[in-house]
Structure formats: structure tokens, C-alpha cells
GROMACS .gro file of C-alpha atoms in nm:
model
  178
    1UNK     CA    1  -6.088  -5.465  -9.188
    2UNK     CA    2  -5.839  -5.152  -9.198
    3UNK     CA    3  -5.972  -5.034  -8.808
    4UNK     CA    4  -5.868  -5.354  -8.685
    5UNK     CA    5  -5.559  -5.386  -8.901
    6UNK     CA    6  -5.494  -5.074  -8.650
    7UNK     CA    7  -5.555  -5.180  -8.371
    8UNK     CA    8  -5.382  -5.516  -8.402
    9UNK     CA    9  -5.088  -5.236  -8.535
   10UNK     CA   10  -5.125  -5.017  -8.209
   11UNK     CA   11  -5.120  -5.334  -7.959
   12UNK     CA   12  -4.785  -5.454  -8.160
   13UNK     CA   13  -4.668  -5.121  -8.127
   14UNK     CA   14  -4.711  -5.040  -7.791
   15UNK     CA   15  -4.587  -5.384  -7.669
   16UNK     CA   16  -4.273  -5.331  -7.839
   17UNK     CA   17  -4.240  -4.996  -7.632
   18UNK     CA   18  -4.265  -5.162  -7.354
   19UNK     CA   19  -4.022  -5.450  -7.446
   20UNK     CA   20  -3.797  -5.130  -7.520
   21UNK     CA   21  -3.857  -4.952  -7.192
   22UNK     CA   22  -3.824  -5.240  -6.979
   23UNK     CA   23  -3.469  -5.283  -7.194
   24UNK     CA   24  -3.280  -4.965  -7.206
   25UNK     CA   25  -3.378  -4.913  -6.761
   26UNK     CA   26  -3.207  -5.264  -6.715
   27UNK     CA   27  -2.929  -5.133  -6.921
   28UNK     CA   28  -2.949  -4.821  -6.742
   29UNK     CA   29  -2.913  -5.013  -6.420
   30UNK     CA   30  -2.627  -5.235  -6.552
   31UNK     CA   31  -2.465  -4.901  -6.619
   32UNK     CA   32  -2.609  -4.681  -6.311
   33UNK     CA   33  -2.443  -5.034  -6.120
   34UNK     CA   34  -2.128  -5.064  -6.299
   35UNK     CA   35  -2.021  -4.653  -6.255
   36UNK     CA   36  -2.121  -4.750  -5.837
   37UNK     CA   37  -1.858  -5.012  -5.907
   38UNK     CA   38  -1.629  -4.777  -6.014
   39UNK     CA   39  -1.598  -4.491  -5.778
   40UNK     CA   40  -1.799  -4.590  -5.487
   41UNK     CA   41  -1.677  -4.269  -5.303
   42UNK     CA   42  -1.912  -4.095  -5.577
   43UNK     CA   43  -2.217  -4.351  -5.538
   44UNK     CA   44  -2.187  -4.366  -5.129
   45UNK     CA   45  -2.266  -3.962  -5.237
   46UNK     CA   46  -2.512  -4.021  -5.439
   47UNK     CA   47  -2.719  -4.241  -5.244
   48UNK     CA   48  -2.685  -4.061  -4.936
   49UNK     CA   49  -2.813  -3.679  -5.180
   50UNK     CA   50  -2.504  -3.477  -5.075
   51UNK     CA   51  -2.383  -3.538  -5.471
   52UNK     CA   52  -2.238  -3.204  -5.639
   53UNK     CA   53  -2.084  -3.237  -6.012
   54UNK     CA   54  -1.862  -2.946  -5.933
   55UNK     CA   55  -1.753  -2.751  -6.233
   56UNK     CA   56  -1.364  -2.860  -6.393
   57UNK     CA   57  -1.315  -2.519  -6.492
   58UNK     CA   58  -1.437  -2.296  -6.234
   59UNK     CA   59  -1.132  -2.011  -6.319
   60UNK     CA   60  -1.209  -1.881  -6.664
   61UNK     CA   61  -1.050  -1.531  -6.615
   62UNK     CA   62  -0.817  -1.365  -6.364
   63UNK     CA   63  -0.822  -0.992  -6.372
   64UNK     CA   64  -0.440  -0.828  -6.366
   65UNK     CA   65  -0.492  -0.613  -6.078
   66UNK     CA   66  -0.190  -0.434  -6.188
   67UNK     CA   67  -0.338  -0.269  -6.489
   68UNK     CA   68  -0.755  -0.382  -6.470
   69UNK     CA   69  -0.636  -0.640  -6.826
   70UNK     CA   70  -0.876  -0.974  -6.784
   71UNK     CA   71  -0.680  -1.214  -6.869
   72UNK     CA   72  -0.865  -1.585  -7.008
   73UNK     CA   73  -0.744  -1.872  -6.768
   74UNK     CA   74  -0.391  -2.015  -6.871
   75UNK     CA   75  -0.004  -1.958  -6.886
   76UNK     CA   76  -0.042  -1.629  -6.917
   77UNK     CA   77  -0.358  -1.625  -6.543
   78UNK     CA   78  -0.092  -1.834  -6.396
   79UNK     CA   79   0.195  -1.590  -6.433
   80UNK     CA   80  -0.059  -1.254  -6.278
   81UNK     CA   81  -0.208  -1.549  -6.012
   82UNK     CA   82   0.230  -1.567  -5.923
   83UNK     CA   83   0.289  -1.234  -5.972
   84UNK     CA   84   0.034  -1.096  -5.674
   85UNK     CA   85   0.112  -1.456  -5.407
   86UNK     CA   86   0.427  -1.305  -5.439
   87UNK     CA   87   0.374  -0.924  -5.430
   88UNK     CA   88   0.154  -0.972  -5.075
   89UNK     CA   89   0.355  -1.235  -4.945
   90UNK     CA   90   0.641  -0.892  -4.994
   91UNK     CA   91   0.795  -0.793  -4.638
   92UNK     CA   92   0.570  -0.490  -4.612
   93UNK     CA   93   0.743  -0.146  -4.512
   94UNK     CA   94   0.735   0.173  -4.265
   95UNK     CA   95   0.740   0.490  -4.404
   96UNK     CA   96   1.101   0.491  -4.318
   97UNK     CA   97   1.188   0.226  -4.589
   98UNK     CA   98   1.248  -0.028  -4.271
   99UNK     CA   99   1.052  -0.385  -4.338
  100UNK     CA  100   0.715  -0.369  -4.034
  101UNK     CA  101   0.866  -0.601  -3.778
  102UNK     CA  102   0.630  -0.936  -3.682
  103UNK     CA  103   0.421  -0.843  -3.407
  104UNK     CA  104   0.585  -1.139  -3.218
  105UNK     CA  105   0.896  -0.935  -3.200
  106UNK     CA  106   0.711  -0.627  -3.051
  107UNK     CA  107   0.883  -0.535  -2.702
  108UNK     CA  108   0.521  -0.561  -2.547
  109UNK     CA  109   0.413  -0.886  -2.713
  110UNK     CA  110   0.289  -1.144  -2.525
  111UNK     CA  111   0.501  -1.480  -2.519
  112UNK     CA  112   0.261  -1.644  -2.768
  113UNK     CA  113   0.418  -1.988  -2.735
  114UNK     CA  114   0.410  -2.047  -2.346
  115UNK     CA  115   0.080  -2.268  -2.227
  116UNK     CA  116  -0.170  -2.033  -2.026
  117UNK     CA  117  -0.312  -2.390  -1.914
  118UNK     CA  118  -0.173  -2.648  -1.771
  119UNK     CA  119  -0.110  -2.981  -2.006
  120UNK     CA  120  -0.539  -3.170  -2.022
  121UNK     CA  121  -0.414  -3.552  -1.856
  122UNK     CA  122  -0.404  -3.769  -2.076
  123UNK     CA  123  -0.693  -4.109  -2.005
  124UNK     CA  124  -0.647  -4.448  -2.135
  125UNK     CA  125  -0.728  -4.555  -2.422
  126UNK     CA  126  -1.013  -4.789  -2.264
  127UNK     CA  127  -1.200  -4.494  -2.089
  128UNK     CA  128  -1.181  -4.331  -2.405
  129UNK     CA  129  -1.363  -4.598  -2.555
  130UNK     CA  130  -1.652  -4.647  -2.276
  131UNK     CA  131  -1.755  -4.254  -2.363
  132UNK     CA  132  -2.033  -4.269  -2.520
  133UNK     CA  133  -2.034  -3.819  -2.620
  134UNK     CA  134  -1.731  -3.946  -2.755
  135UNK     CA  135  -1.751  -4.151  -2.979
  136UNK     CA  136  -2.041  -3.984  -3.097
  137UNK     CA  137  -1.790  -3.659  -3.160
  138UNK     CA  138  -1.544  -3.863  -3.316
  139UNK     CA  139  -1.800  -3.983  -3.619
  140UNK     CA  140  -1.940  -3.641  -3.633
  141UNK     CA  141  -1.540  -3.494  -3.613
  142UNK     CA  142  -1.471  -3.784  -3.880
  143UNK     CA  143  -1.384  -3.572  -4.274
  144UNK     CA  144  -1.585  -3.594  -4.578
  145UNK     CA  145  -1.501  -3.665  -4.933
  146UNK     CA  146  -1.308  -3.917  -4.800
  147UNK     CA  147  -1.215  -4.208  -4.942
  148UNK     CA  148  -1.369  -4.524  -4.769
  149UNK     CA  149  -1.132  -4.815  -4.589
  150UNK     CA  150  -1.118  -5.148  -4.652
  151UNK     CA  151  -1.501  -5.201  -4.557
  152UNK     CA  152  -1.601  -4.952  -4.847
  153UNK     CA  153  -1.847  -4.742  -4.649
  154UNK     CA  154  -1.767  -4.391  -4.648
  155UNK     CA  155  -1.736  -4.106  -4.362
  156UNK     CA  156  -2.029  -3.962  -4.522
  157UNK     CA  157  -2.226  -4.304  -4.457
  158UNK     CA  158  -2.147  -4.372  -4.090
  159UNK     CA  159  -2.223  -3.993  -3.976
  160UNK     CA  160  -2.567  -4.117  -4.125
  161UNK     CA  161  -2.625  -4.375  -3.912
  162UNK     CA  162  -2.930  -4.340  -3.718
  163UNK     CA  163  -2.842  -4.354  -3.326
  164UNK     CA  164  -2.884  -4.681  -3.310
  165UNK     CA  165  -2.705  -4.815  -3.551
  166UNK     CA  166  -2.485  -4.592  -3.382
  167UNK     CA  167  -2.461  -4.715  -3.022
  168UNK     CA  168  -2.470  -5.111  -3.211
  169UNK     CA  169  -2.146  -5.001  -3.356
  170UNK     CA  170  -2.013  -4.848  -3.036
  171UNK     CA  171  -2.126  -5.152  -2.746
  172UNK     CA  172  -1.892  -5.358  -3.062
  173UNK     CA  173  -1.577  -5.153  -3.013
  174UNK     CA  174  -1.644  -5.229  -2.669
  175UNK     CA  175  -1.661  -5.603  -2.728
  176UNK     CA  176  -1.302  -5.550  -2.930
  177UNK     CA  177  -1.181  -5.352  -2.659
  178UNK     CA  178  -1.267  -5.590  -2.353
   0.00000   0.00000   0.00000
């Protein structure tokens, strides 16, 4: 009789465990869906596998170059950083005490502001859209980590599309601009 009770009790525990696991999985899926709805950009990165959780405390301490003291991040470290940047940005002086001239002010310097090559000729937008290489280069040059537009599609997703999908989008653009 005790073995039968144990067996029945074991089945009940397994059934409760299955129900709990199913319920917990549903709750977790619901939480993930809410997160994806609120944070589309991060969800897109998670979906493409390029999500990297960032450390909010990247700068933990600063070493003061003037006296080699280590300072924990906070108000004093901001003052040390500001002093360092100010020192670096200060005009460099030559040995005679005069400020060092900028390279482009020297007599032998070439004028960096004149174009050596003629300005490129511009093509019409219609010709640019027809070119598959230009379209592919545009997709390739899209910046990462930018908010998606009104369509909700992040740049990372557009870059990760297969070539057939990119060609279909290119043909749509051509049709729209024809």
C-alpha cells in the first residue's frame, strides 16, 4: 500500500512540476514580448545576436598624471580629467618661449584647402537608384545602433538580409522612383 501511495504521490508531483514549468515558460515569454515591445532596438540586436550588455560603470578610477594619485570616479575624477584635457589643449611652446606655429602657417606648407582633383560630377537621383552597387553600398554604410524609423526596421536587420531580399527592396525603390 505504501508503494502505491508513493507512486501516486510521485505522479502528482510530476504533474504539478510540468504545470509549473509550462506556466513559468508562459510568464517568461510574456516578459520577453513586453521587453521587445518597449525596447525594439535592443530586441532587434538580441534577435540578430549582436547584443552586448554594456557596463554602466566603465570608468572606475582615474590616475592623476600630476601626482600619480589614484582617484575613484566621481567629482574629483572629473576635475582631474578636465585639468588633463586643458593641459593637452594648451598651446605648445618652443624652446624660445614662443608658441609653436601651426603646420599650415609655415612657409613651405602646401595649401590644404584647394582641391587637387576637379569636383566630381553629380548624377541624377534616378541614375543612382538604378545602380545595384550604389544601393548595396548604401545599405553597407548604414550606421549601427540607431533607432529604427517609422517602419520599425533597424539598420542591423537591413544589413543582415539575404541578397535576394536586398534585390527585392532595390527593385521596389526603382519602381517607386520610375
